[in-house]
mmCIF file of N, CA and C in Angstrom:
data_model
loop_
_atom_site.group_PDB
_atom_site.id
_atom_site.type_symbol
_atom_site.label_atom_id
_atom_site.label_comp_id
_atom_site.label_asym_id
_atom_site.label_seq_id
_atom_site.Cartn_x
_atom_site.Cartn_y
_atom_site.Cartn_z
ATOM 1 N N UNK A 1256 3.524 4.114 -18.477
ATOM 2 C CA UNK A 1256 3.203 4.806 -17.251
ATOM 3 C C UNK A 1256 3.189 6.307 -17.524
ATOM 4 N N UNK A 1257 2.127 6.976 -17.085
ATOM 5 C CA UNK A 1257 1.995 8.415 -17.297
ATOM 6 C C UNK A 1257 2.990 9.183 -16.429
ATOM 7 N N UNK A 1258 3.555 10.241 -16.992
ATOM 8 C CA UNK A 1258 4.515 11.071 -16.249
ATOM 9 C C UNK A 1258 3.783 11.819 -15.138
ATOM 10 N N UNK A 1259 4.397 11.863 -13.982
ATOM 11 C CA UNK A 1259 3.849 12.558 -12.829
ATOM 12 C C UNK A 1259 3.824 14.056 -13.102
ATOM 13 N N UNK A 1260 2.698 14.709 -12.761
ATOM 14 C CA UNK A 1260 2.545 16.146 -12.957
ATOM 15 C C UNK A 1260 2.482 16.847 -11.612
ATOM 16 N N UNK A 1261 2.766 18.145 -11.630
ATOM 17 C CA UNK A 1261 2.605 18.929 -10.409
ATOM 18 C C UNK A 1261 1.121 18.925 -10.059
ATOM 19 N N UNK A 1262 0.845 18.625 -8.794
ATOM 20 C CA UNK A 1262 -0.541 18.609 -8.344
ATOM 21 C C UNK A 1262 -0.594 18.811 -6.840
ATOM 22 N N UNK A 1263 -1.751 19.225 -6.370
ATOM 23 C CA UNK A 1263 -1.968 19.447 -4.944
ATOM 24 C C UNK A 1263 -3.192 18.668 -4.503
ATOM 25 N N UNK A 1264 -3.051 17.994 -3.361
ATOM 26 C CA UNK A 1264 -4.137 17.222 -2.753
ATOM 27 C C UNK A 1264 -4.468 17.842 -1.400
ATOM 28 N N UNK A 1265 -5.715 17.712 -0.977
ATOM 29 C CA UNK A 1265 -6.129 18.101 0.368
ATOM 30 C C UNK A 1265 -6.543 16.828 1.088
ATOM 31 N N UNK A 1266 -5.964 16.616 2.273
ATOM 32 C CA UNK A 1266 -6.280 15.456 3.095
ATOM 33 C C UNK A 1266 -6.890 15.939 4.404
ATOM 34 N N UNK A 1267 -7.953 15.251 4.838
ATOM 35 C CA UNK A 1267 -8.587 15.611 6.106
ATOM 36 C C UNK A 1267 -8.492 14.477 7.127
ATOM 37 N N UNK A 1268 -7.680 13.450 6.816
ATOM 38 C CA UNK A 1268 -7.528 12.327 7.751
ATOM 39 C C UNK A 1268 -6.264 11.542 7.425
ATOM 40 N N UNK A 1269 -5.832 10.717 8.383
ATOM 41 C CA UNK A 1269 -4.689 9.841 8.131
ATOM 42 C C UNK A 1269 -5.001 8.884 6.988
ATOM 43 N N UNK A 1270 -6.238 8.394 6.937
ATOM 44 C CA UNK A 1270 -6.634 7.466 5.870
ATOM 45 C C UNK A 1270 -6.467 8.115 4.499
ATOM 46 N N UNK A 1271 -6.872 9.372 4.373
ATOM 47 C CA UNK A 1271 -6.721 10.075 3.097
ATOM 48 C C UNK A 1271 -5.244 10.320 2.772
ATOM 49 N N UNK A 1272 -4.446 10.662 3.784
ATOM 50 C CA UNK A 1272 -3.015 10.884 3.544
ATOM 51 C C UNK A 1272 -2.355 9.589 3.090
ATOM 52 N N UNK A 1273 -2.711 8.456 3.709
ATOM 53 C CA UNK A 1273 -2.188 7.162 3.269
ATOM 54 C C UNK A 1273 -2.602 6.875 1.830
ATOM 55 N N UNK A 1274 -3.854 7.171 1.480
ATOM 56 C CA UNK A 1274 -4.343 6.921 0.118
ATOM 57 C C UNK A 1274 -3.580 7.765 -0.905
ATOM 58 N N UNK A 1275 -3.267 8.999 -0.548
ATOM 59 C CA UNK A 1275 -2.486 9.860 -1.441
ATOM 60 C C UNK A 1275 -1.078 9.290 -1.602
ATOM 61 N N UNK A 1276 -0.479 8.833 -0.516
ATOM 62 C CA UNK A 1276 0.831 8.186 -0.596
ATOM 63 C C UNK A 1276 0.802 6.974 -1.511
ATOM 64 N N UNK A 1277 -0.260 6.183 -1.393
ATOM 65 C CA UNK A 1277 -0.407 4.998 -2.247
ATOM 66 C C UNK A 1277 -0.549 5.388 -3.714
ATOM 67 N N UNK A 1278 -1.335 6.421 -3.983
ATOM 68 C CA UNK A 1278 -1.525 6.876 -5.363
ATOM 69 C C UNK A 1278 -0.205 7.327 -5.980
ATOM 70 N N UNK A 1279 0.589 8.064 -5.201
ATOM 71 C CA UNK A 1279 1.889 8.526 -5.699
ATOM 72 C C UNK A 1279 2.801 7.325 -5.957
ATOM 73 N N UNK A 1280 2.827 6.369 -5.037
ATOM 74 C CA UNK A 1280 3.682 5.178 -5.213
ATOM 75 C C UNK A 1280 3.351 4.451 -6.506
ATOM 76 N N UNK A 1281 2.065 4.308 -6.790
ATOM 77 C CA UNK A 1281 1.654 3.592 -8.011
ATOM 78 C C UNK A 1281 2.029 4.347 -9.285
ATOM 79 N N UNK A 1282 2.286 5.654 -9.169
ATOM 80 C CA UNK A 1282 2.603 6.448 -10.364
ATOM 81 C C UNK A 1282 4.105 6.553 -10.630
ATOM 82 N N UNK A 1283 4.928 6.047 -9.700
ATOM 83 C CA UNK A 1283 6.375 6.187 -9.849
ATOM 84 C C UNK A 1283 7.047 4.888 -10.277
ATOM 85 N N UNK A 1284 8.143 5.028 -10.967
ATOM 86 C CA UNK A 1284 8.940 3.882 -11.389
ATOM 87 C C UNK A 1284 9.964 3.540 -10.322
ATOM 88 N N UNK A 1285 10.412 2.295 -10.355
ATOM 89 C CA UNK A 1285 11.513 1.879 -9.481
ATOM 90 C C UNK A 1285 12.707 2.787 -9.745
ATOM 91 N N UNK A 1286 13.479 3.022 -8.709
ATOM 92 C CA UNK A 1286 14.616 3.931 -8.810
ATOM 93 C C UNK A 1286 14.270 5.358 -8.408
ATOM 94 N N UNK A 1287 12.988 5.629 -8.168
ATOM 95 C CA UNK A 1287 12.570 6.979 -7.789
ATOM 96 C C UNK A 1287 12.992 7.320 -6.366
ATOM 97 N N UNK A 1288 13.304 8.593 -6.181
ATOM 98 C CA UNK A 1288 13.645 9.138 -4.865
ATOM 99 C C UNK A 1288 12.587 10.186 -4.535
ATOM 100 N N UNK A 1289 11.889 9.991 -3.415
ATOM 101 C CA UNK A 1289 10.808 10.886 -3.010
ATOM 102 C C UNK A 1289 11.295 11.698 -1.812
ATOM 103 N N UNK A 1290 11.346 13.009 -1.985
ATOM 104 C CA UNK A 1290 11.806 13.926 -0.953
ATOM 105 C C UNK A 1290 10.594 14.474 -0.213
ATOM 106 N N UNK A 1291 10.445 14.118 1.059
ATOM 107 C CA UNK A 1291 9.289 14.501 1.865
ATOM 108 C C UNK A 1291 9.624 15.712 2.728
ATOM 109 N N UNK A 1292 9.030 16.839 2.397
ATOM 110 C CA UNK A 1292 9.232 18.078 3.143
ATOM 111 C C UNK A 1292 8.018 18.354 4.014
ATOM 112 N N UNK A 1293 8.256 18.787 5.242
ATOM 113 C CA UNK A 1293 7.160 19.150 6.135
ATOM 114 C C UNK A 1293 7.629 19.200 7.568
ATOM 115 N N UNK A 1294 6.945 20.006 8.361
ATOM 116 C CA UNK A 1294 7.276 20.140 9.780
ATOM 117 C C UNK A 1294 6.986 18.845 10.520
ATOM 118 N N UNK A 1295 7.444 18.786 11.771
ATOM 119 C CA UNK A 1295 7.105 17.656 12.638
ATOM 120 C C UNK A 1295 5.581 17.530 12.706
ATOM 121 N N UNK A 1296 5.092 16.314 12.564
ATOM 122 C CA UNK A 1296 3.658 16.074 12.649
ATOM 123 C C UNK A 1296 2.870 16.417 11.400
ATOM 124 N N UNK A 1297 3.553 16.737 10.310
ATOM 125 C CA UNK A 1297 2.850 17.115 9.075
ATOM 126 C C UNK A 1297 2.244 15.923 8.347
ATOM 127 N N UNK A 1298 2.693 14.703 8.682
ATOM 128 C CA UNK A 1298 2.130 13.520 8.040
ATOM 129 C C UNK A 1298 3.096 12.755 7.155
ATOM 130 N N UNK A 1299 4.389 13.025 7.270
ATOM 131 C CA UNK A 1299 5.373 12.359 6.413
ATOM 132 C C UNK A 1299 5.374 10.843 6.617
ATOM 133 N N UNK A 1300 5.318 10.399 7.860
ATOM 134 C CA UNK A 1300 5.337 8.957 8.121
ATOM 135 C C UNK A 1300 4.022 8.315 7.713
ATOM 136 N N UNK A 1301 2.909 9.002 7.897
ATOM 137 C CA UNK A 1301 1.607 8.486 7.459
ATOM 138 C C UNK A 1301 1.602 8.334 5.934
ATOM 139 N N UNK A 1302 2.088 9.342 5.228
ATOM 140 C CA UNK A 1302 2.228 9.281 3.772
ATOM 141 C C UNK A 1302 3.090 8.075 3.395
ATOM 142 N N UNK A 1303 4.207 7.901 4.111
ATOM 143 C CA UNK A 1303 5.143 6.803 3.833
ATOM 144 C C UNK A 1303 4.480 5.443 4.018
ATOM 145 N N UNK A 1304 3.630 5.324 5.023
ATOM 146 C CA UNK A 1304 2.920 4.068 5.272
ATOM 147 C C UNK A 1304 2.018 3.716 4.078
ATOM 148 N N UNK A 1305 1.294 4.706 3.557
ATOM 149 C CA UNK A 1305 0.460 4.472 2.378
ATOM 150 C C UNK A 1305 1.294 4.124 1.155
ATOM 151 N N UNK A 1306 2.412 4.795 0.999
ATOM 152 C CA UNK A 1306 3.337 4.530 -0.104
ATOM 153 C C UNK A 1306 3.801 3.074 -0.039
ATOM 154 N N UNK A 1307 4.216 2.654 1.154
ATOM 155 C CA UNK A 1307 4.709 1.280 1.344
ATOM 156 C C UNK A 1307 3.611 0.247 1.062
ATOM 157 N N UNK A 1308 2.399 0.498 1.538
ATOM 158 C CA UNK A 1308 1.293 -0.452 1.324
ATOM 159 C C UNK A 1308 1.044 -0.662 -0.171
ATOM 160 N N UNK A 1309 1.114 0.421 -0.947
ATOM 161 C CA UNK A 1309 0.878 0.313 -2.391
ATOM 162 C C UNK A 1309 1.948 -0.521 -3.079
ATOM 163 N N UNK A 1310 3.137 -0.608 -2.479
ATOM 164 C CA UNK A 1310 4.223 -1.411 -3.045
ATOM 165 C C UNK A 1310 4.165 -2.865 -2.565
ATOM 166 N N UNK A 1311 3.173 -3.179 -1.727
ATOM 167 C CA UNK A 1311 3.009 -4.551 -1.251
ATOM 168 C C UNK A 1311 3.703 -4.846 0.065
ATOM 169 N N UNK A 1312 4.101 -3.828 0.796
ATOM 170 C CA UNK A 1312 4.760 -4.016 2.090
ATOM 171 C C UNK A 1312 3.692 -4.066 3.171
ATOM 172 N N UNK A 1313 3.616 -5.180 3.886
ATOM 173 C CA UNK A 1313 2.598 -5.375 4.912
ATOM 174 C C UNK A 1313 3.086 -5.109 6.329
ATOM 175 N N UNK A 1314 4.403 -5.098 6.533
ATOM 176 C CA UNK A 1314 4.927 -4.934 7.893
ATOM 177 C C UNK A 1314 4.734 -3.492 8.365
ATOM 178 N N UNK A 1315 4.802 -3.263 9.688
ATOM 179 C CA UNK A 1315 4.628 -1.905 10.218
ATOM 180 C C UNK A 1315 5.669 -0.938 9.640
ATOM 181 N N UNK A 1316 5.231 0.250 9.319
ATOM 182 C CA UNK A 1316 6.114 1.301 8.797
ATOM 183 C C UNK A 1316 6.149 2.412 9.837
ATOM 184 N N UNK A 1317 7.336 2.708 10.332
ATOM 185 C CA UNK A 1317 7.488 3.748 11.337
ATOM 186 C C UNK A 1317 8.577 4.716 10.904
ATOM 187 N N UNK A 1318 8.645 5.836 11.601
ATOM 188 C CA UNK A 1318 9.668 6.825 11.282
ATOM 189 C C UNK A 1318 11.043 6.301 11.675
ATOM 190 N N UNK A 1319 12.027 6.417 10.788
ATOM 191 C CA UNK A 1319 13.389 5.968 11.102
ATOM 192 C C UNK A 1319 14.235 7.042 11.778
ATOM 193 N N UNK A 1320 13.615 7.878 12.614
ATOM 194 C CA UNK A 1320 14.318 8.999 13.230
ATOM 195 C C UNK A 1320 15.606 8.576 13.925
ATOM 196 N N UNK A 1321 15.564 7.507 14.687
ATOM 197 C CA UNK A 1321 16.741 7.108 15.460
ATOM 198 C C UNK A 1321 17.655 6.138 14.728
ATOM 199 N N UNK A 1322 17.110 5.424 13.745
ATOM 200 C CA UNK A 1322 17.927 4.471 12.995
ATOM 201 C C UNK A 1322 18.458 5.074 11.694
ATOM 202 N N UNK A 1323 17.950 6.191 11.300
ATOM 203 C CA UNK A 1323 18.249 6.934 10.075
ATOM 204 C C UNK A 1323 17.644 6.265 8.842
ATOM 205 N N UNK A 1324 17.710 4.947 8.741
ATOM 206 C CA UNK A 1324 17.104 4.277 7.588
ATOM 207 C C UNK A 1324 16.402 2.994 8.035
ATOM 208 N N UNK A 1325 15.221 2.787 7.457
ATOM 209 C CA UNK A 1325 14.496 1.520 7.579
ATOM 210 C C UNK A 1325 14.468 0.928 6.167
ATOM 211 N N UNK A 1326 14.725 -0.363 6.066
ATOM 212 C CA UNK A 1326 14.704 -1.030 4.770
ATOM 213 C C UNK A 1326 13.587 -2.061 4.772
ATOM 214 N N UNK A 1327 12.796 -2.061 3.705
ATOM 215 C CA UNK A 1327 11.687 -2.990 3.559
ATOM 216 C C UNK A 1327 11.849 -3.717 2.225
ATOM 217 N N UNK A 1328 11.804 -5.033 2.255
ATOM 218 C CA UNK A 1328 11.882 -5.807 1.013
ATOM 219 C C UNK A 1328 10.573 -5.693 0.255
ATOM 220 N N UNK A 1329 10.675 -5.461 -1.048
ATOM 221 C CA UNK A 1329 9.486 -5.456 -1.904
ATOM 222 C C UNK A 1329 9.137 -6.898 -2.253
ATOM 223 N N UNK A 1330 7.879 -7.191 -2.549
ATOM 224 C CA UNK A 1330 7.462 -8.576 -2.793
ATOM 225 C C UNK A 1330 8.231 -9.304 -3.899
ATOM 226 N N UNK A 1331 8.555 -8.631 -4.986
ATOM 227 C CA UNK A 1331 9.215 -9.337 -6.088
ATOM 228 C C UNK A 1331 10.735 -9.175 -6.039
ATOM 229 N N UNK A 1332 11.204 -7.956 -6.017
ATOM 230 C CA UNK A 1332 12.631 -7.665 -5.942
ATOM 231 C C UNK A 1332 12.773 -6.209 -5.538
ATOM 232 N N UNK A 1333 13.943 -5.862 -5.085
ATOM 233 C CA UNK A 1333 14.186 -4.483 -4.688
ATOM 234 C C UNK A 1333 13.719 -4.197 -3.269
ATOM 235 N N UNK A 1334 13.876 -2.941 -2.891
ATOM 236 C CA UNK A 1334 13.546 -2.519 -1.523
ATOM 237 C C UNK A 1334 12.929 -1.126 -1.529
ATOM 238 N N UNK A 1335 12.294 -0.836 -0.420
ATOM 239 C CA UNK A 1335 11.900 0.527 -0.113
ATOM 240 C C UNK A 1335 12.846 0.983 0.995
ATOM 241 N N UNK A 1336 13.584 2.058 0.737
ATOM 242 C CA UNK A 1336 14.459 2.659 1.731
ATOM 243 C C UNK A 1336 13.739 3.885 2.281
ATOM 244 N N UNK A 1337 13.496 3.907 3.567
ATOM 245 C CA UNK A 1337 12.831 5.036 4.218
ATOM 246 C C UNK A 1337 13.870 5.705 5.109
ATOM 247 N N UNK A 1338 14.328 6.881 4.705
ATOM 248 C CA UNK A 1338 15.386 7.588 5.411
ATOM 249 C C UNK A 1338 14.844 8.809 6.147
ATOM 250 N N UNK A 1339 15.382 9.065 7.318
ATOM 251 C CA UNK A 1339 15.072 10.267 8.074
ATOM 252 C C UNK A 1339 16.403 10.956 8.352
ATOM 253 N N UNK A 1340 16.635 12.079 7.697
ATOM 254 C CA UNK A 1340 17.922 12.768 7.786
ATOM 255 C C UNK A 1340 17.958 13.849 8.862
ATOM 256 N N UNK A 1341 16.951 13.858 9.743
ATOM 257 C CA UNK A 1341 16.867 14.886 10.776
ATOM 258 C C UNK A 1341 18.148 14.968 11.601
ATOM 259 N N UNK A 1342 18.750 13.840 11.908
ATOM 260 C CA UNK A 1342 19.947 13.801 12.755
ATOM 261 C C UNK A 1342 21.255 13.895 11.955
ATOM 262 N N UNK A 1343 21.159 14.074 10.648
ATOM 263 C CA UNK A 1343 22.344 14.212 9.793
ATOM 264 C C UNK A 1343 22.691 15.702 9.718
ATOM 265 N N UNK A 1344 23.959 16.041 9.852
ATOM 266 C CA UNK A 1344 24.365 17.445 9.953
ATOM 267 C C UNK A 1344 24.466 18.175 8.616
ATOM 268 N N UNK A 1345 24.524 17.470 7.515
ATOM 269 C CA UNK A 1345 24.633 18.141 6.225
ATOM 270 C C UNK A 1345 24.940 17.151 5.125
ATOM 271 N N UNK A 1346 25.155 17.668 3.915
ATOM 272 C CA UNK A 1346 25.355 16.805 2.757
ATOM 273 C C UNK A 1346 26.595 15.928 2.912
ATOM 274 N N UNK A 1347 27.667 16.444 3.499
ATOM 275 C CA UNK A 1347 28.877 15.639 3.692
ATOM 276 C C UNK A 1347 28.605 14.437 4.575
ATOM 277 N N UNK A 1348 27.892 14.659 5.669
ATOM 278 C CA UNK A 1348 27.556 13.560 6.579
ATOM 279 C C UNK A 1348 26.600 12.575 5.911
ATOM 280 N N UNK A 1349 25.672 13.075 5.107
ATOM 281 C CA UNK A 1349 24.730 12.200 4.407
ATOM 282 C C UNK A 1349 25.464 11.302 3.406
ATOM 283 N N UNK A 1350 26.398 11.886 2.673
ATOM 284 C CA UNK A 1350 27.170 11.100 1.711
ATOM 285 C C UNK A 1350 28.091 10.112 2.422
ATOM 286 N N UNK A 1351 28.646 10.509 3.563
ATOM 287 C CA UNK A 1351 29.483 9.587 4.344
ATOM 288 C C UNK A 1351 28.651 8.417 4.854
ATOM 289 N N UNK A 1352 27.378 8.676 5.162
ATOM 290 C CA UNK A 1352 26.462 7.622 5.597
ATOM 291 C C UNK A 1352 26.107 6.693 4.437
ATOM 292 N N UNK A 1353 26.220 7.190 3.199
ATOM 293 C CA UNK A 1353 25.957 6.369 2.021
ATOM 294 C C UNK A 1353 24.601 6.559 1.386
ATOM 295 N N UNK A 1354 23.973 7.727 1.590
ATOM 296 C CA UNK A 1354 22.647 7.925 1.006
ATOM 297 C C UNK A 1354 22.649 7.787 -0.511
ATOM 298 N N UNK A 1355 23.753 8.148 -1.145
ATOM 299 C CA UNK A 1355 23.818 8.043 -2.602
ATOM 300 C C UNK A 1355 23.664 6.599 -3.071
ATOM 301 N N UNK A 1356 24.103 5.635 -2.264
ATOM 302 C CA UNK A 1356 23.941 4.224 -2.636
ATOM 303 C C UNK A 1356 22.469 3.817 -2.624
ATOM 304 N N UNK A 1357 21.709 4.330 -1.674
ATOM 305 C CA UNK A 1357 20.270 4.046 -1.655
ATOM 306 C C UNK A 1357 19.613 4.661 -2.882
ATOM 307 N N UNK A 1358 19.998 5.903 -3.207
ATOM 308 C CA UNK A 1358 19.382 6.623 -4.320
ATOM 309 C C UNK A 1358 19.735 6.027 -5.674
ATOM 310 N N UNK A 1359 20.865 5.337 -5.763
ATOM 311 C CA UNK A 1359 21.327 4.788 -7.041
ATOM 312 C C UNK A 1359 20.843 3.365 -7.297
ATOM 313 N N UNK A 1360 19.988 2.819 -6.451
ATOM 314 C CA UNK A 1360 19.487 1.451 -6.611
ATOM 315 C C UNK A 1360 18.303 1.469 -7.580
ATOM 316 N N UNK A 1361 18.494 0.992 -8.826
ATOM 317 C CA UNK A 1361 17.438 1.087 -9.837
ATOM 318 C C UNK A 1361 16.246 0.160 -9.596
ATOM 319 N N UNK A 1362 16.369 -0.807 -8.705
ATOM 320 C CA UNK A 1362 15.272 -1.737 -8.426
ATOM 321 C C UNK A 1362 14.444 -1.313 -7.220
ATOM 322 N N UNK A 1363 14.801 -0.193 -6.606
ATOM 323 C CA UNK A 1363 14.197 0.185 -5.337
ATOM 324 C C UNK A 1363 13.623 1.595 -5.371
ATOM 325 N N UNK A 1364 12.967 1.957 -4.282
ATOM 326 C CA UNK A 1364 12.428 3.295 -4.065
ATOM 327 C C UNK A 1364 13.068 3.857 -2.802
ATOM 328 N N UNK A 1365 13.243 5.176 -2.754
ATOM 329 C CA UNK A 1365 13.742 5.837 -1.545
ATOM 330 C C UNK A 1365 12.770 6.934 -1.140
ATOM 331 N N UNK A 1366 12.375 6.924 0.124
ATOM 332 C CA UNK A 1366 11.590 8.001 0.731
ATOM 333 C C UNK A 1366 12.519 8.720 1.691
ATOM 334 N N UNK A 1367 12.624 10.043 1.578
ATOM 335 C CA UNK A 1367 13.583 10.799 2.370
ATOM 336 C C UNK A 1367 12.862 11.888 3.166
ATOM 337 N N UNK A 1368 12.817 11.724 4.493
ATOM 338 C CA UNK A 1368 12.299 12.767 5.367
ATOM 339 C C UNK A 1368 13.443 13.712 5.720
ATOM 340 N N UNK A 1369 13.156 15.002 5.821
ATOM 341 C CA UNK A 1369 14.123 16.053 6.103
ATOM 342 C C UNK A 1369 15.208 16.146 5.012
ATOM 343 N N UNK A 1370 14.803 16.183 3.729
ATOM 344 C CA UNK A 1370 15.789 16.244 2.639
ATOM 345 C C UNK A 1370 16.572 17.551 2.595
ATOM 346 N N UNK A 1371 16.111 18.578 3.321
ATOM 347 C CA UNK A 1371 16.870 19.834 3.335
ATOM 348 C C UNK A 1371 18.263 19.642 3.919
ATOM 349 N N UNK A 1372 18.483 18.536 4.623
ATOM 350 C CA UNK A 1372 19.823 18.229 5.144
ATOM 351 C C UNK A 1372 20.797 17.938 3.998
ATOM 352 N N UNK A 1373 20.259 17.697 2.809
ATOM 353 C CA UNK A 1373 21.110 17.446 1.638
ATOM 354 C C UNK A 1373 21.594 18.744 0.997
ATOM 355 N N UNK A 1374 21.181 19.891 1.553
ATOM 356 C CA UNK A 1374 21.674 21.213 1.143
ATOM 357 C C UNK A 1374 21.713 21.423 -0.371
ATOM 358 N N UNK A 1375 20.633 21.095 -1.052
ATOM 359 C CA UNK A 1375 20.558 21.310 -2.490
ATOM 360 C C UNK A 1375 21.093 20.184 -3.334
ATOM 361 N N UNK A 1376 21.697 19.183 -2.725
ATOM 362 C CA UNK A 1376 22.196 18.028 -3.473
ATOM 363 C C UNK A 1376 21.039 17.057 -3.638
ATOM 364 N N UNK A 1377 20.468 17.024 -4.824
ATOM 365 C CA UNK A 1377 19.312 16.165 -5.081
ATOM 366 C C UNK A 1377 19.585 15.286 -6.292
ATOM 367 N N UNK A 1378 19.223 14.037 -6.215
ATOM 368 C CA UNK A 1378 19.397 13.174 -7.384
ATOM 369 C C UNK A 1378 18.435 13.576 -8.502
ATOM 370 N N UNK A 1379 18.816 13.260 -9.742
ATOM 371 C CA UNK A 1379 17.994 13.615 -10.902
ATOM 372 C C UNK A 1379 16.631 12.939 -10.886
ATOM 373 N N UNK A 1380 16.541 11.769 -10.251
ATOM 374 C CA UNK A 1380 15.303 10.994 -10.269
ATOM 375 C C UNK A 1380 14.423 11.297 -9.055
ATOM 376 N N UNK A 1381 14.513 12.535 -8.527
ATOM 377 C CA UNK A 1381 13.754 12.857 -7.324
ATOM 378 C C UNK A 1381 12.433 13.555 -7.635
ATOM 379 N N UNK A 1382 11.491 13.329 -6.718
ATOM 380 C CA UNK A 1382 10.177 13.959 -6.743
ATOM 381 C C UNK A 1382 10.011 14.620 -5.385
ATOM 382 N N UNK A 1383 9.582 15.876 -5.365
ATOM 383 C CA UNK A 1383 9.394 16.595 -4.101
ATOM 384 C C UNK A 1383 7.932 16.544 -3.679
ATOM 385 N N UNK A 1384 7.717 16.139 -2.438
ATOM 386 C CA UNK A 1384 6.381 16.116 -1.845
ATOM 387 C C UNK A 1384 6.432 17.041 -0.633
ATOM 388 N N UNK A 1385 5.563 18.029 -0.593
ATOM 389 C CA UNK A 1385 5.490 18.940 0.549
ATOM 390 C C UNK A 1385 4.181 18.697 1.273
ATOM 391 N N UNK A 1386 4.274 18.507 2.583
ATOM 392 C CA UNK A 1386 3.100 18.306 3.425
ATOM 393 C C UNK A 1386 3.003 19.490 4.382
ATOM 394 N N UNK A 1387 1.834 20.125 4.426
ATOM 395 C CA UNK A 1387 1.673 21.322 5.232
ATOM 396 C C UNK A 1387 0.337 21.281 5.965
ATOM 397 N N UNK A 1388 0.368 21.628 7.264
ATOM 398 C CA UNK A 1388 -0.870 21.778 8.036
ATOM 399 C C UNK A 1388 -1.649 22.960 7.473
ATOM 400 N N UNK A 1389 -2.928 22.761 7.189
ATOM 401 C CA UNK A 1389 -3.764 23.886 6.761
ATOM 402 C C UNK A 1389 -5.004 24.002 7.640
ATOM 403 N N UNK A 1390 -5.091 23.160 8.632
ATOM 404 C CA UNK A 1390 -6.206 23.166 9.581
ATOM 405 C C UNK A 1390 -5.936 22.098 10.611
ATOM 406 N N UNK A 1391 -6.790 22.008 11.627
ATOM 407 C CA UNK A 1391 -6.541 21.058 12.709
ATOM 408 C C UNK A 1391 -6.328 19.633 12.204
ATOM 409 N N UNK A 1392 -7.171 19.170 11.308
ATOM 410 C CA UNK A 1392 -7.047 17.806 10.755
ATOM 411 C C UNK A 1392 -6.819 17.826 9.253
ATOM 412 N N UNK A 1393 -6.401 18.954 8.726
ATOM 413 C CA UNK A 1393 -6.259 19.073 7.269
ATOM 414 C C UNK A 1393 -4.806 19.288 6.881
ATOM 415 N N UNK A 1394 -4.411 18.628 5.785
ATOM 416 C CA UNK A 1394 -3.068 18.771 5.224
ATOM 417 C C UNK A 1394 -3.195 19.111 3.740
ATOM 418 N N UNK A 1395 -2.261 19.932 3.282
ATOM 419 C CA UNK A 1395 -2.120 20.196 1.860
ATOM 420 C C UNK A 1395 -0.869 19.446 1.426
ATOM 421 N N UNK A 1396 -1.016 18.583 0.435
ATOM 422 C CA UNK A 1396 0.094 17.760 -0.048
ATOM 423 C C UNK A 1396 0.355 18.136 -1.498
ATOM 424 N N UNK A 1397 1.538 18.680 -1.741
ATOM 425 C CA UNK A 1397 1.887 19.144 -3.092
ATOM 426 C C UNK A 1397 2.990 18.248 -3.648
ATOM 427 N N UNK A 1398 2.782 17.817 -4.888
ATOM 428 C CA UNK A 1398 3.730 16.958 -5.600
ATOM 429 C C UNK A 1398 4.368 17.772 -6.702
ATOM 430 N N UNK A 1399 5.700 17.795 -6.722
ATOM 431 C CA UNK A 1399 6.437 18.489 -7.775
ATOM 432 C C UNK A 1399 7.495 17.570 -8.352
ATOM 433 N N UNK A 1400 7.282 17.102 -9.598
ATOM 434 C CA UNK A 1400 8.277 16.213 -10.218
ATOM 435 C C UNK A 1400 9.593 16.927 -10.477
#
């Protein structure tokens, strides 16, 4: 598998954002932690839906804002953990919630919305994805391994 490189994508639709999410998912190994940065409405959940589809998850993918984490079984083994840390007050609260256990699962993937709540505490196996509005229907999606 080729190592992920820093790159920037331009998306002009939800379909394109999902496709970019799928492309990133196919390039990552199990155990990866994907940190999704972006304002409300930037496309983090749309990206996550494409990511999940590429892993073979067919069920609806929604933002875990109120549940903090959604867990999806992968077809063969492992899980996709989709976390939304918006309601977490900081790294201490995140660790008390057990985010490190999700990140340490070598058979699974973790998608983390609002990772800034981790206050600089990032696992070694993380990839940063930044989603930014650049026009009414346009997003700039930057990947930084």
